[in-house]
Short mmCIF file of C-alpha atoms in Angstrom, two decimals:
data_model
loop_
_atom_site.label_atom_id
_atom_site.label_comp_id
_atom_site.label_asym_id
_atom_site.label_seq_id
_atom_site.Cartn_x
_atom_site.Cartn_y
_atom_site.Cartn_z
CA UNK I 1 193.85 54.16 75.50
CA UNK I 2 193.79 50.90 77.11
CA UNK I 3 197.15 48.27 76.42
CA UNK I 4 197.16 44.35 77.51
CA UNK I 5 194.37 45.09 80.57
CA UNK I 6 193.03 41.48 81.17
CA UNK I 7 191.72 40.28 84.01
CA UNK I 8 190.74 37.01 83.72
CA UNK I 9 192.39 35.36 86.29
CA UNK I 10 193.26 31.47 86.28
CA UNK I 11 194.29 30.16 89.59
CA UNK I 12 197.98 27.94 89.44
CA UNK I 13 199.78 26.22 92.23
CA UNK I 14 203.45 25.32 91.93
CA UNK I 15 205.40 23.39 94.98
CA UNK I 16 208.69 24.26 95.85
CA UNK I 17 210.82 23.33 98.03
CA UNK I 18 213.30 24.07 100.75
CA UNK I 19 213.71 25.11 103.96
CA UNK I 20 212.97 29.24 103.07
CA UNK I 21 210.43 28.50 100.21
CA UNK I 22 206.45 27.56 100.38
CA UNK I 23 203.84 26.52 98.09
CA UNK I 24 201.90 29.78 97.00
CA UNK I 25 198.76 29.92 95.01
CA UNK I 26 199.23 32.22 92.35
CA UNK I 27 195.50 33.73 90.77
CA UNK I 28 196.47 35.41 87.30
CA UNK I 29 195.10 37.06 84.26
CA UNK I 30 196.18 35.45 80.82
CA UNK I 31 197.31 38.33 78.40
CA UNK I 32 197.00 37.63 74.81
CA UNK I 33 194.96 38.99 72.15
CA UNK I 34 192.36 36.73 72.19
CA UNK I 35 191.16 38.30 76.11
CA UNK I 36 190.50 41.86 76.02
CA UNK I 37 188.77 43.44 78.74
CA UNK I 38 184.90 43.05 78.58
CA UNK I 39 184.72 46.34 77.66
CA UNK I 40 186.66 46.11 74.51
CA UNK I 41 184.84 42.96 73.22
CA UNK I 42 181.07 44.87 74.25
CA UNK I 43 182.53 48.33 72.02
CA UNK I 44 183.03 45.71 68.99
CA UNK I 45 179.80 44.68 69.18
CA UNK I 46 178.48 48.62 69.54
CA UNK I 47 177.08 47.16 73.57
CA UNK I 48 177.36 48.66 76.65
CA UNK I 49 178.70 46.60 79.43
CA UNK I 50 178.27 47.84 82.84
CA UNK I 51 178.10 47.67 86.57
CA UNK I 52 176.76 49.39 89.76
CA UNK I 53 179.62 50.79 91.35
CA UNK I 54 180.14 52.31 94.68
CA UNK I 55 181.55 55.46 95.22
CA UNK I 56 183.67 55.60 98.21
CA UNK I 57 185.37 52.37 96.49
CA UNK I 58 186.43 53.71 93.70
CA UNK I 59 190.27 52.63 94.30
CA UNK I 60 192.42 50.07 94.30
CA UNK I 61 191.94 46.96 92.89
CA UNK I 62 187.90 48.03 92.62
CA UNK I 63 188.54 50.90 91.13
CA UNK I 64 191.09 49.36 89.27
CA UNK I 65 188.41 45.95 88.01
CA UNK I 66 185.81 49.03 87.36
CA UNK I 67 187.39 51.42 85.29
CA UNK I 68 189.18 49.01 82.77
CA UNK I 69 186.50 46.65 82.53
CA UNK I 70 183.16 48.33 81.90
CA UNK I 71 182.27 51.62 79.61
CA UNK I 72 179.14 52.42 81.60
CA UNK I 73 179.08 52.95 85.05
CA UNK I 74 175.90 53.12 87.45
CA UNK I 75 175.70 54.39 90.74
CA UNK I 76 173.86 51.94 92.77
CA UNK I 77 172.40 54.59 95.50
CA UNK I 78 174.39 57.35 95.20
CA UNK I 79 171.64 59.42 92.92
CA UNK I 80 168.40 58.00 94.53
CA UNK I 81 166.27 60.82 95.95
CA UNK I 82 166.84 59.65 99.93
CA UNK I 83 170.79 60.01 99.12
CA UNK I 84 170.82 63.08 97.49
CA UNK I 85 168.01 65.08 99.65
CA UNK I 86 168.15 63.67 103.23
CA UNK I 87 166.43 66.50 104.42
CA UNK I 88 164.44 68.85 102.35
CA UNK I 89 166.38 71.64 100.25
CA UNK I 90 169.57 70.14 102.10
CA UNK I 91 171.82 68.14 99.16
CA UNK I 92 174.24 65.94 99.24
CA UNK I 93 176.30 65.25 95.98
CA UNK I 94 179.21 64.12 97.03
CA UNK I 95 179.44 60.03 96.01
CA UNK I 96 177.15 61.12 92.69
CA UNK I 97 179.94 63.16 91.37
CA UNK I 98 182.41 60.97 92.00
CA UNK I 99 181.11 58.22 90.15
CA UNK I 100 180.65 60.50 87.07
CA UNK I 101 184.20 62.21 87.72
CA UNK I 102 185.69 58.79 87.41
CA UNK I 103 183.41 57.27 84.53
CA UNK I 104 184.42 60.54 82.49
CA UNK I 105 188.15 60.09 83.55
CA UNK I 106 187.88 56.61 82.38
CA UNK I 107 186.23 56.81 78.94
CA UNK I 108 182.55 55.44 80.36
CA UNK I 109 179.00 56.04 80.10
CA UNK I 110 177.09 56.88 83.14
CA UNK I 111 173.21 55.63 83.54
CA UNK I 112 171.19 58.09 86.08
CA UNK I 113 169.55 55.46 88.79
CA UNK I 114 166.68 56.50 89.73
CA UNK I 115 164.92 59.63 89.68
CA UNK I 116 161.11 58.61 90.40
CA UNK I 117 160.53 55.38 92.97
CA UNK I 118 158.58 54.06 95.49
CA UNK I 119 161.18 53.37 97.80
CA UNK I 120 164.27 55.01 99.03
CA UNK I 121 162.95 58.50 99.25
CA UNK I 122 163.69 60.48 102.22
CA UNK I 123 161.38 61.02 105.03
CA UNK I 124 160.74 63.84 105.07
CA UNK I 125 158.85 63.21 101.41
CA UNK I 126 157.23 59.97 102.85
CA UNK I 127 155.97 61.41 106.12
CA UNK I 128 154.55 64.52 104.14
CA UNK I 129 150.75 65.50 103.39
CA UNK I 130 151.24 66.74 100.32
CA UNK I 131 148.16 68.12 97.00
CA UNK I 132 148.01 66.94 94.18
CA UNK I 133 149.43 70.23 92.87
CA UNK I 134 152.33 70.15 95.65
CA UNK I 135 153.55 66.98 94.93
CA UNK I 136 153.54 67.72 91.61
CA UNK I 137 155.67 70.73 91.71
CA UNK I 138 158.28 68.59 94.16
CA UNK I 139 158.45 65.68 91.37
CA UNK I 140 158.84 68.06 88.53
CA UNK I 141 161.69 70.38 90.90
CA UNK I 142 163.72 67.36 92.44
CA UNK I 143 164.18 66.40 88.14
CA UNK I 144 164.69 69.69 86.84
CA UNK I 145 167.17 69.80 89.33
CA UNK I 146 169.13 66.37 89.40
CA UNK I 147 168.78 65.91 85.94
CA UNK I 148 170.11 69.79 85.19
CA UNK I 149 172.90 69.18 86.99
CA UNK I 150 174.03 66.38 84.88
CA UNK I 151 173.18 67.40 81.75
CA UNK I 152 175.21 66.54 79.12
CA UNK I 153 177.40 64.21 81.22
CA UNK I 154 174.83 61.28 81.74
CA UNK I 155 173.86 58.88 78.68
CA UNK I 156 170.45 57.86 80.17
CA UNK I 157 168.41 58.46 83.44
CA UNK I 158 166.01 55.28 84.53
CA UNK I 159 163.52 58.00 85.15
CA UNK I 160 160.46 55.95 86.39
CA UNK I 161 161.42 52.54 88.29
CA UNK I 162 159.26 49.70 89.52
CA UNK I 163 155.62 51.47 88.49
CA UNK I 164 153.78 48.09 88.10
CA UNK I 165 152.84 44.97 90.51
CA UNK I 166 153.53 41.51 89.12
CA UNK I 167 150.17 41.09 87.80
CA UNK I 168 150.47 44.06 85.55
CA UNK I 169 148.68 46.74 87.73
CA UNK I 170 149.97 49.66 89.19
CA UNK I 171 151.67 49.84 91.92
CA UNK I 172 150.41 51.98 94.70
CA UNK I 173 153.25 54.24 95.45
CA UNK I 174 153.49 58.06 96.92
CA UNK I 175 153.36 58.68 92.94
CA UNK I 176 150.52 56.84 91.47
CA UNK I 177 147.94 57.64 94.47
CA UNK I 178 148.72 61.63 94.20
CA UNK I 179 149.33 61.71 90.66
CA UNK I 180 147.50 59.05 88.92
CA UNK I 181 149.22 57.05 86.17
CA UNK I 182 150.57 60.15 84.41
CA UNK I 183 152.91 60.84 86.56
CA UNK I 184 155.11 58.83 84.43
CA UNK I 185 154.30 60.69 81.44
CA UNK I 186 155.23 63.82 83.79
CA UNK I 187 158.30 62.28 85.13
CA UNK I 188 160.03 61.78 81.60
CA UNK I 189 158.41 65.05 80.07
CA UNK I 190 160.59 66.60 82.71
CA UNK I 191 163.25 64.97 82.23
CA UNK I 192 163.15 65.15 78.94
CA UNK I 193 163.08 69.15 79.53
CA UNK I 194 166.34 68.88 81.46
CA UNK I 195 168.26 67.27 79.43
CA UNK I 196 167.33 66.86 75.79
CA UNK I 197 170.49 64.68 74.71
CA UNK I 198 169.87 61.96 77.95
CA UNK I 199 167.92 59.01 76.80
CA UNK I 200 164.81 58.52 78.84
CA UNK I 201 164.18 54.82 80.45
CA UNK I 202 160.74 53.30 82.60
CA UNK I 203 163.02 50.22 84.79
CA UNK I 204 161.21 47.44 86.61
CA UNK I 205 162.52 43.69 87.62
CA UNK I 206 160.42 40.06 87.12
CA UNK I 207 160.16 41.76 83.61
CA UNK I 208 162.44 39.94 81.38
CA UNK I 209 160.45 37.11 79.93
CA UNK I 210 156.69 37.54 78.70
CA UNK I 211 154.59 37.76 81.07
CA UNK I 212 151.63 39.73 82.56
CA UNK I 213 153.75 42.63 84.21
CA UNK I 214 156.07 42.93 80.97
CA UNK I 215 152.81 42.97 78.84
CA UNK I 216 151.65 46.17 81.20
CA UNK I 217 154.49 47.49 80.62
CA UNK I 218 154.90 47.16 76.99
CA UNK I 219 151.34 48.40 76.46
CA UNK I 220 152.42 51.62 78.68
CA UNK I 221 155.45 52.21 76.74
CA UNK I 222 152.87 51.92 73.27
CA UNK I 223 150.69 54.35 75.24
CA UNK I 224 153.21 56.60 75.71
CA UNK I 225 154.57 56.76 72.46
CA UNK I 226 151.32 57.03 70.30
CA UNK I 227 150.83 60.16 72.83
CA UNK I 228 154.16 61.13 71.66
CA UNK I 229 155.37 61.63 75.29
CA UNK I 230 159.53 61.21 75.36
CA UNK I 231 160.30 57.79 76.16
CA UNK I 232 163.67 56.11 74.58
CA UNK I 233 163.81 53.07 76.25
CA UNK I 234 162.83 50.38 78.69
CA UNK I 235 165.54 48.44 81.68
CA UNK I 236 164.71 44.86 82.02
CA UNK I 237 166.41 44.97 85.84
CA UNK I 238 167.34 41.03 85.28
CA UNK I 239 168.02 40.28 89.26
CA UNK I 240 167.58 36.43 88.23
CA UNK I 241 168.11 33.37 90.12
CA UNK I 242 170.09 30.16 89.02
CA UNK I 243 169.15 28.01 86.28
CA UNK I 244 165.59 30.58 85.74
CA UNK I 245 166.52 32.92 83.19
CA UNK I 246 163.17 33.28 81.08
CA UNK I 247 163.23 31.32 77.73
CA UNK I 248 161.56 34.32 76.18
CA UNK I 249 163.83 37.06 77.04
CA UNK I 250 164.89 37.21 73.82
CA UNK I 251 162.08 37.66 72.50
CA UNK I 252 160.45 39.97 74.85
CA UNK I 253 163.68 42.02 73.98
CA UNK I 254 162.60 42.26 70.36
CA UNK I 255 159.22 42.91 70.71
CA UNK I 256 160.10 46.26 73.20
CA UNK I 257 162.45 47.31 70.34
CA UNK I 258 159.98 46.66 67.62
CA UNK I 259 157.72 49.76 69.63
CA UNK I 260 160.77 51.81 68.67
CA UNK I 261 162.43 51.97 71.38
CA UNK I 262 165.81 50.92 72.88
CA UNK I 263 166.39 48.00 75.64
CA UNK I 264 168.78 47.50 78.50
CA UNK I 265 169.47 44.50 80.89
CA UNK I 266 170.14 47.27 84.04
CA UNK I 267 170.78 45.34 86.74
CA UNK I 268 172.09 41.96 86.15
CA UNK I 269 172.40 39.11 88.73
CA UNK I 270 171.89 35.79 89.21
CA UNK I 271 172.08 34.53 92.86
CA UNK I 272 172.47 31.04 93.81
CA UNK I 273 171.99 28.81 97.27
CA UNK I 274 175.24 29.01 99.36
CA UNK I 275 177.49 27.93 99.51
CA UNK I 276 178.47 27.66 95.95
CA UNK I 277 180.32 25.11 94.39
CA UNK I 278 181.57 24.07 90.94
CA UNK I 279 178.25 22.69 89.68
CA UNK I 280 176.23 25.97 90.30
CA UNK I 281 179.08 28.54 88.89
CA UNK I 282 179.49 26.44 85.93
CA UNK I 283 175.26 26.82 85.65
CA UNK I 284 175.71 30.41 86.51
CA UNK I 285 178.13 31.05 83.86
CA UNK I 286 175.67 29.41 81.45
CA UNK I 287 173.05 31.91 82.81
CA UNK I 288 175.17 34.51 82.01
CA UNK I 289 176.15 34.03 78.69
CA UNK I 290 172.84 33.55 77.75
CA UNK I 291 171.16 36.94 79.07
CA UNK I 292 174.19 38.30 76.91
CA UNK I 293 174.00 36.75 74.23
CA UNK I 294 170.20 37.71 74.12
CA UNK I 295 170.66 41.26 74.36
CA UNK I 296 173.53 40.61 71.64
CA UNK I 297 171.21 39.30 69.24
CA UNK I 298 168.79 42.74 69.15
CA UNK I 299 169.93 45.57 67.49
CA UNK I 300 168.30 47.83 69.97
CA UNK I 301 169.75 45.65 73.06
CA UNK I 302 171.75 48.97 74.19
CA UNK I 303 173.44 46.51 76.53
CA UNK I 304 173.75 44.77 79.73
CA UNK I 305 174.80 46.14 83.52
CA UNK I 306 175.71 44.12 86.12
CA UNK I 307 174.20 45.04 89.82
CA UNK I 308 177.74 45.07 91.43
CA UNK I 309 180.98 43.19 89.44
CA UNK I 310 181.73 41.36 93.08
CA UNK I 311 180.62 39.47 95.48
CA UNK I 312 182.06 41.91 98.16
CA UNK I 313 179.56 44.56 96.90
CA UNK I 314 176.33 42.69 96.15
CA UNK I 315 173.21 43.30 97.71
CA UNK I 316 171.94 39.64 97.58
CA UNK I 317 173.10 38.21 100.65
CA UNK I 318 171.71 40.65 102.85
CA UNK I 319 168.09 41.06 100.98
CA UNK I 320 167.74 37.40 100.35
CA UNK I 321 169.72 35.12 103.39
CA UNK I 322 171.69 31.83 102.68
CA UNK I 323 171.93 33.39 99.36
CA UNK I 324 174.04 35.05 97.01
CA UNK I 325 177.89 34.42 95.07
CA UNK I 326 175.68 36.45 92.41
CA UNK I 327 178.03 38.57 90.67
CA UNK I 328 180.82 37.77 87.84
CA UNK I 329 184.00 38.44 90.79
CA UNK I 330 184.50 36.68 93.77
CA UNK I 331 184.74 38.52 97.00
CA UNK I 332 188.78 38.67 96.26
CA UNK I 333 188.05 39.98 93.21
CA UNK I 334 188.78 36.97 90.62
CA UNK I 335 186.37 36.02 87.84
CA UNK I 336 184.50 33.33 88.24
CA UNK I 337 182.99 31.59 85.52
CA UNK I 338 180.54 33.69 84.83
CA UNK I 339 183.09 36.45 83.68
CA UNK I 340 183.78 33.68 80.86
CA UNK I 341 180.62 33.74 80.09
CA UNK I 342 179.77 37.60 79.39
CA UNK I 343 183.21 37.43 77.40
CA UNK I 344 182.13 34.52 75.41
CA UNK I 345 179.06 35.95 74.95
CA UNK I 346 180.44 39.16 73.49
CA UNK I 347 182.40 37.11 70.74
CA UNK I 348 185.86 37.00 73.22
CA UNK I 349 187.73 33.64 74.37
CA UNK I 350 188.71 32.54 77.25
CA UNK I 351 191.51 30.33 76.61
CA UNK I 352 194.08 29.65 80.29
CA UNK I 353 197.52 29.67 80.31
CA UNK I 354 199.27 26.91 80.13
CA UNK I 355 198.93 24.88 83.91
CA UNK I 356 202.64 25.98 85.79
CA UNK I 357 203.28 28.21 83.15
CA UNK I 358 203.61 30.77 86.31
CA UNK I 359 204.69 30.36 89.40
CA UNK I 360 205.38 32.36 92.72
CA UNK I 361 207.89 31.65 94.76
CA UNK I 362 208.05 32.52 98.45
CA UNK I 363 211.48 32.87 100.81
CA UNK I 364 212.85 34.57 103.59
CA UNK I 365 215.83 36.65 102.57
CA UNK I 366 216.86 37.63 106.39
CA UNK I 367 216.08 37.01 110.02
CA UNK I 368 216.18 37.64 113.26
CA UNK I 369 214.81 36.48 117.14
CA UNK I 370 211.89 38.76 116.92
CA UNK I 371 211.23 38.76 113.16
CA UNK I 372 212.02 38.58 109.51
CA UNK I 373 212.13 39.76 105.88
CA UNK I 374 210.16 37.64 103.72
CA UNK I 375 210.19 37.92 99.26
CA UNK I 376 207.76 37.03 97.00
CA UNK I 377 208.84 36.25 93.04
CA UNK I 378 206.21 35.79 90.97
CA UNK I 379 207.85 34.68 86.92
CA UNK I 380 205.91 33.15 83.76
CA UNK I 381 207.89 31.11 80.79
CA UNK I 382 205.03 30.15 78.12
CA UNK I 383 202.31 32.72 79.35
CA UNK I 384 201.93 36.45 80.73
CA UNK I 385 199.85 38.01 83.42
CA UNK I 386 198.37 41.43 83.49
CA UNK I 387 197.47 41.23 87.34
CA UNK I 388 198.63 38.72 90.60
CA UNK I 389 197.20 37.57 93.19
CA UNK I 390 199.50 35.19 95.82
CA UNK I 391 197.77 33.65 98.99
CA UNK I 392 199.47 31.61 101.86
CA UNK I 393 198.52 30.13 105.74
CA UNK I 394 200.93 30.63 108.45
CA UNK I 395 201.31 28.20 110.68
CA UNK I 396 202.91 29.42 113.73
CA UNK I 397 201.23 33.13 114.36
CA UNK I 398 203.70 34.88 111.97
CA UNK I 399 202.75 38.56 111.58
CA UNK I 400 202.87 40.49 108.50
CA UNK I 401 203.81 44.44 109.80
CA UNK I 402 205.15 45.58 106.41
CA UNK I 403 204.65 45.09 102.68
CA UNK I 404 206.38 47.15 99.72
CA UNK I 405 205.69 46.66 95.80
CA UNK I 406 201.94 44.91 96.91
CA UNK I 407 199.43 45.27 98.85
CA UNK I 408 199.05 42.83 101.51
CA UNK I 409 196.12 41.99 104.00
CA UNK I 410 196.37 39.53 106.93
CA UNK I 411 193.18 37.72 108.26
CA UNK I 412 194.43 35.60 111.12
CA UNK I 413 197.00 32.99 109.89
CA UNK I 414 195.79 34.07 105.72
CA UNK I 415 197.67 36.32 104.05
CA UNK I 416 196.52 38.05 100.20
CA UNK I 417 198.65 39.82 98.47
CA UNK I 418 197.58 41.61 95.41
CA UNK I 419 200.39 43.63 92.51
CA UNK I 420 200.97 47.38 92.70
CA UNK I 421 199.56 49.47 90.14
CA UNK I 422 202.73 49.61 88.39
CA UNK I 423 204.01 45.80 88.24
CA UNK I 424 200.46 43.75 87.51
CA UNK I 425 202.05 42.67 84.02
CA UNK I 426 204.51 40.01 84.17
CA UNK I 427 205.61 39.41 80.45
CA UNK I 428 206.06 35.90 79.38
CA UNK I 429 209.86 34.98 80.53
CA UNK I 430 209.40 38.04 83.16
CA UNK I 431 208.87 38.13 86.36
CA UNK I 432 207.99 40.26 89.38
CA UNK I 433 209.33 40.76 92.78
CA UNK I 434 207.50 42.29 96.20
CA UNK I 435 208.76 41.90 100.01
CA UNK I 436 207.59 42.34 103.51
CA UNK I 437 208.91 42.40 106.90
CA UNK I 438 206.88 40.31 109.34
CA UNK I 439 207.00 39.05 113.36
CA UNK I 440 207.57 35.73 114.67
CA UNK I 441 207.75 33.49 117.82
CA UNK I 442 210.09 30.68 118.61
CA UNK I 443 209.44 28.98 114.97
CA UNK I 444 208.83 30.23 111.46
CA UNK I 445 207.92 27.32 109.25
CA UNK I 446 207.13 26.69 105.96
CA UNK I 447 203.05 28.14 105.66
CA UNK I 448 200.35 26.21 104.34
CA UNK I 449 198.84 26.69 100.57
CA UNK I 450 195.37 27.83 100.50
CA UNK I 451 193.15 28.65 97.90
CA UNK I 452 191.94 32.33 97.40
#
């Protein structure tokens, strides 16, 4: 399906010199056998490896990162009540189906977030005086209805998320204070009518390790099956912080699954003080290989999501400030260390190319008083590459206007440029080739390296 998609990338530097040629930074993915995507290595081990994923970015190299690295797929707000009923018996699923369009056009999973919360709700439900009886006929209609509409495409729904407070009671929601504690039981009994196949999930956070609120909810989840209401599995959200994952996950893992049930790390991240530096994402990549490696050791470990694959798309910065670099990518979209650490985790390697092994090359080909033509060759001897990524500095306001055969983006004097969907591989003794046309003033020198 899938042939020599690796995107670990290794960052390599090689000088040149010359009056038309630079020093480029060249950020590359190793391809050999021993690297498959994460998804590959998490099918061998029968896992699910996932992220949240945002609709609308569903393309280029996001869509690219998201579709050939992960089998499951979870939209991160596109299915929550507020997003999908703004106003009441008004729907909007446009960003829903095109997460599961895409998941099902890439081979993935999808995981249903969230049908029954506290939070996120529109306000028109919120700001409503609703009976008992009411509210339950709008909690079993709004399932029926967004579970219905999915069914058969979805693998699981986290039907009930966040019910408890950290010392184990419940938390007083819209829910709880109409319903009563069985509106969970109601929540998954309907969804359980809607869609028979979909496996049924309670998801809550600060629950990972043993502790008062996991207790609550593992003797809920005991409740609930010696009532023999439908309930197939529990999320451990995992939205960790540095150097604190819990030295009983593990265990706390296996004692869910010994209740018969199945387990999932939903929403993995672990967010550091900024800004980050070598120390903390060698830590982080410690952190997580070991929430992997946990779920890897129980059978009934379906897996592990991550909240967002990049930095760019992470929710940490903004919820918790001077925090964040949380997720296995970079803004730019290269791994950090971390992304060695899920693939070690699942039994993969993550051996780099030889250092120089490739190099990019930069020169102007052709110029004139107002501007110039500027090429890019990027070639490996003794490695390969299944995706590029060259950065430079200019140094005297040069302008790019034009790119062809990558995609470029200029921030002031930096300048990115990523491969084309059709010339990411670069076979060892191959090489690849893109251009541009850019302005410039009175000088054009030789731009600065930077790293990306």
């Amino acid at each position: 399906m899938r042939t020599s998609r690796h995107s670990l990338r290794h960052r390599l530097a090689a000088l040149f010199t010359g009056a038309a040629a630079l020093t480029a930074l060249l950020v590359a993915a190793p391809a050999h056998a021993a690297d498959p995507p994460l998804r590959d290595l998490a099918d061998t081990k029968g896992k699910v490896i996932g992220t949240a994923v945002t609709g609308s970015k569903l393309t280029g190299t996001y869509g690219h990162i998201a579709g050939a690295e992960f089998n499951s797929l979870t939209p991160g707000n596109a299915m929550k009540w507020g997003s999908v009923e703004p106003t009441r018996g008004t729907f909007n699923w446009t960003e829903a189906d095109q997460i599961v369009d895409f998941a099902e056009a890439h081979g993935q999973q999808v995981r249903g977030h969230t049908l029954v919360w506290h939070s996120q709700n529109p306000s028109w439900l919120t700001n409503g005086t609703w009976t008992p009886a009411q509210l339950s006929q709008l909690l079993n209609d709004h399932i029926a209805l967004e579970v219905g509409r999915y069914k058969g495409r979805l693998a699981a729904w986290d039907v009930v998320n966040e019910p408890f407070n950290e010392d184990g009671t419940y938390r007083q929601t819209l829910w709880y204070n109409g319903l009563g504690t069985d509106y969970i039981a109601q929540a998954l009994t309907a969804a359980r009518a809607a869609d028979p196949a979909a496996k049924l999930y309670i998801n809550d956070y600060n629950v990972e390790g043993v502790n008062a609120k996991s207790t609550a909810l593992y003797n809920l989840v005991k409740s609930l099956k010696e009532r023999g209401v439908p309930i197939d599995g529990v999320g451990l959200q995992a939205h960790l912080i540095l150097g604190q994952v819990p030295s009983t996950l593990q265990q706390n893992i296996q004692r869910f699954a010994d209740l018969g049930v199945d387990v999932a790390i939903t929403e993995l991240d672990i967010r550091m003080q900024l800004p980050a530096d070598a120390a903390k994402l060698a830590q982080q990549r410690g952190d997580y290989e070991a929430v992997v490696k946990a779920c890897v050791a129980v059978s009934r470990c379906a897996g592990v999501t991550v909240w967002g694959f990049t930095d760019s798309d992470s929710w940490i910065p903004d919820t918790f400030p001077g925090q964040g670099a949380a997720t296995p990518y970079d803004e730019n979209y290269s791994p950090k260390p971390a992304y060695s650490g899920i693939a070690t985790a699942l039994g993969g390697t993550t051996t780099p190319p030889p250092t120089g092994a490739c190099t990019a090359t930069y020169s102007v080909t052709s110029q004139w008083n107002t501007g110039f033509t500027g090429q890019v060759r990027i070639a490996c001897s003794g490695a390969s590459l299944s995706s590029w990524r060259v950065n430079w500095t200019y140094g005297a306001g040069q302008q790019i206007t034009q790119a062809w055969n990558a995609t470029c983006t200029q921030t002031g004097a930096a300048v990115s440029c990523t491969n084309a969907s059709w010339n990411g591989s670069v076979p060892n003794g191959g090489s690849a080739t893109f251009g541009f046309n850019a302005n410039w003033n009175g000088s054009n020198p030789v731009p600065t390296v930077t790293l990306g």
